[in-house]
CSV table of C-alpha atoms in Angstrom, one decimal:
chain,number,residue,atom,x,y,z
A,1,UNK,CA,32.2,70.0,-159.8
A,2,UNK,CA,30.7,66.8,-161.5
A,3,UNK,CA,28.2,67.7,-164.9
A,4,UNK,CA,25.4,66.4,-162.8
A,5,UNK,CA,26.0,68.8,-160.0
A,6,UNK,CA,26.5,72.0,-162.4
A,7,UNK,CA,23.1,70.7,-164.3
A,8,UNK,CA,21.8,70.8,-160.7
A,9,UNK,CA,22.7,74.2,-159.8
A,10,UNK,CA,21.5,75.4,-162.6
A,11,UNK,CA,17.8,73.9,-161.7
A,12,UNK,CA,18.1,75.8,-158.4
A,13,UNK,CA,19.1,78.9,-160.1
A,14,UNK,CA,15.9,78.2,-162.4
A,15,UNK,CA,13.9,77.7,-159.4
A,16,UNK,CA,14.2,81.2,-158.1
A,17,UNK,CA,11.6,82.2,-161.1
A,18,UNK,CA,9.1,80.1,-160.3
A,19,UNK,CA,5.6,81.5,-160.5
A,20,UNK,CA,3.9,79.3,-157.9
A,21,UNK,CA,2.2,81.4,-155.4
A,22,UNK,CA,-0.9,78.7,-154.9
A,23,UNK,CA,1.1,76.4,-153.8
A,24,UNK,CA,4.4,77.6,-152.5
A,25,UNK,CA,6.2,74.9,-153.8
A,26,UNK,CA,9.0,76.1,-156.3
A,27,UNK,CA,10.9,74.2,-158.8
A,28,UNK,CA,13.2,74.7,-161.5
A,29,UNK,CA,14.9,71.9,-164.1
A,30,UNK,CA,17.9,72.2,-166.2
A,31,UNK,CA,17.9,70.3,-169.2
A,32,UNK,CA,21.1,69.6,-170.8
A,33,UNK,CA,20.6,68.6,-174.5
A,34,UNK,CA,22.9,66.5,-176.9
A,35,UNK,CA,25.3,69.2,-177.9
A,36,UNK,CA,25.9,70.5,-174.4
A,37,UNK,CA,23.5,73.5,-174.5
A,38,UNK,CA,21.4,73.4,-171.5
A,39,UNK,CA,17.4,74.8,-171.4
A,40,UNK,CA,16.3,75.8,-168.1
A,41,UNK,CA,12.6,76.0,-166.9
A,42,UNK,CA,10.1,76.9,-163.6
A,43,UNK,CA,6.8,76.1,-162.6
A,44,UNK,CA,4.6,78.7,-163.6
A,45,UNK,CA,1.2,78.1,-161.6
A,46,UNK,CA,-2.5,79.1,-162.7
A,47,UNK,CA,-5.3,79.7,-161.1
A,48,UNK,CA,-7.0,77.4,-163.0
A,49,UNK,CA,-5.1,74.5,-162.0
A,50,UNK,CA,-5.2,73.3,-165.5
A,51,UNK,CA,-2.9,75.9,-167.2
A,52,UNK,CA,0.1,75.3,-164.6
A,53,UNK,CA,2.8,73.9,-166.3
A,54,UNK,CA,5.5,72.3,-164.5
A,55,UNK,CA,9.3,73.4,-164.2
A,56,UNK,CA,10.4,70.2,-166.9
A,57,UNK,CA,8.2,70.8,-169.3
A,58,UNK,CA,8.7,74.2,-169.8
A,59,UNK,CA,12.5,73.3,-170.3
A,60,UNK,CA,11.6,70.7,-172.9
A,61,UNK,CA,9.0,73.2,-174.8
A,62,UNK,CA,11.6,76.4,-174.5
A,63,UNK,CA,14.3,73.6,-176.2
A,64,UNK,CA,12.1,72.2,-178.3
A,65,UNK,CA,10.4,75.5,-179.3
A,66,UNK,CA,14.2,76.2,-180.8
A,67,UNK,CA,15.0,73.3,-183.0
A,68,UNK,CA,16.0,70.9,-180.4
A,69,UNK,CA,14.9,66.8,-180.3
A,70,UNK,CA,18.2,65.2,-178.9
A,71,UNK,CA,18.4,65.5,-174.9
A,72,UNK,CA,21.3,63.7,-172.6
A,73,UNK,CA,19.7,64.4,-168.9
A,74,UNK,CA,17.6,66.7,-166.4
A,75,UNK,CA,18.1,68.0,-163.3
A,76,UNK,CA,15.1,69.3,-160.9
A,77,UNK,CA,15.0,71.1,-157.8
A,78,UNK,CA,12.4,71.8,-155.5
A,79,UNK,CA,10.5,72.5,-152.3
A,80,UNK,CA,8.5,74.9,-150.8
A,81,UNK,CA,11.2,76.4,-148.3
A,82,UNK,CA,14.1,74.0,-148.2
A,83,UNK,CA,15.0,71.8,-151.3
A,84,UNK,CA,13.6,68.2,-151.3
A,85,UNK,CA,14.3,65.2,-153.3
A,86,UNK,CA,11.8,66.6,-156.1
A,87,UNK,CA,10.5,63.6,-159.2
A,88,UNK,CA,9.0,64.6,-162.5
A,89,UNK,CA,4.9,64.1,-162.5
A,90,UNK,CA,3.9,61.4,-164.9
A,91,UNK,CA,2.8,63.6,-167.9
A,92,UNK,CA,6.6,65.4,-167.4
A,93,UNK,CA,7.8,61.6,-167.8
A,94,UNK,CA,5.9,61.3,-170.7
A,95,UNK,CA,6.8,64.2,-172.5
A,96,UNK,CA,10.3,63.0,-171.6
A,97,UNK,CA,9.1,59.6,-173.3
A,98,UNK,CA,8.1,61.2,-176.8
A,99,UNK,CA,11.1,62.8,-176.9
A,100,UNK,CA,14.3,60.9,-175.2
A,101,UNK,CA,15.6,57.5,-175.1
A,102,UNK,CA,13.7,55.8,-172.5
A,103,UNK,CA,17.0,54.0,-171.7
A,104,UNK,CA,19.7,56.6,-172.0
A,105,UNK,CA,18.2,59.8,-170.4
A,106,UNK,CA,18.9,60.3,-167.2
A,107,UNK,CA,16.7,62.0,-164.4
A,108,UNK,CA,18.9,63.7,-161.7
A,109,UNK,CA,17.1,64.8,-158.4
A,110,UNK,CA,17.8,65.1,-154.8
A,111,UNK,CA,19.2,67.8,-153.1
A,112,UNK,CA,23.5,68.5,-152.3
A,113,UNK,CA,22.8,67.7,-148.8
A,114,UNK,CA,21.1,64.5,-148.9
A,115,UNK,CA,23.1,63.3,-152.0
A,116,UNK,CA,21.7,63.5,-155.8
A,117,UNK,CA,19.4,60.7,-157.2
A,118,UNK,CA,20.1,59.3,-160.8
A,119,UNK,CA,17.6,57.3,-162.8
A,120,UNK,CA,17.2,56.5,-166.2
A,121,UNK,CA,13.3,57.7,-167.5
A,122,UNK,CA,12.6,54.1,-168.2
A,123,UNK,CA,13.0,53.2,-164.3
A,124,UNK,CA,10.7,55.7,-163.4
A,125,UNK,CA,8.2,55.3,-166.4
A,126,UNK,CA,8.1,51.5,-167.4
A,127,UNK,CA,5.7,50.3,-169.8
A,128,UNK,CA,5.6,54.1,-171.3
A,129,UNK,CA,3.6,55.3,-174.7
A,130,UNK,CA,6.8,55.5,-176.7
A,131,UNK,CA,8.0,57.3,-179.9
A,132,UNK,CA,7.6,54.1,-182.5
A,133,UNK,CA,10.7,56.0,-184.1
A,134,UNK,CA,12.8,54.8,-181.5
């Protein structure tokens, strides 16, 4: 099994705590950082709407939270039954952005079936607000 696919696995393992019961749609991330330890996160949902915080961003903050600032890729799986081809939603990107090498860090998604997705973060966030450190 490829390191994409295990990162992947991992994000549907994460999925299965998802707190999501507004919208039924469950997704989990796995976050593999520089020195091969890998962070996984879930979408915890609020009533509020506001609160929620999505499945990537609580991998970043739980990595982050522990000393962490060098990340290599992230996997995400979701859906609200079956697992779809699932993309990070623009403030996930840019939290990826202040933190990861908008050329480098890869975005995995897709699903086994249909055949995982690769993209670097700057395909899907061109033009982003960028660390000026980088």
């Amino acid at each position: 099994m490829s390191e994409n696919e295990k990162l992947m696995e991992r994000a549907v393992e994460a999925r299965e705590y998802s707190y999501s019961p507004y919208s039924g749609f469950r997704v989990g991330a796995a976050l593999l950082c520089e020195d091969g330890l890998v962070y996984t996160g879930c979408n915890i949902e609020n009533s509020a709407y506001g609160p929620t915080n999505c499945a990537e961003r609580t991998a970043f903050f739980k990595a982050i939270s522990e000393g962490k600032r060098k990340f290599k890729k992230i996997a995400i799986a979701g859906g609200k039954e079956e697992l779809i081809s699932c993309y990070p939603c623009g403030v996930c990107r840019q939290v990826m952005a202040e933190f990861c090498d908008l050329n480098e860090f890869e975005i995995i998604c897709g699903t086994f079936r249909s055949g995982l997705e690769i993209y670097k973060l700057k395909e899907l966030l061109p033009k982003a607000f960028a660390n000026e450190n980088e």
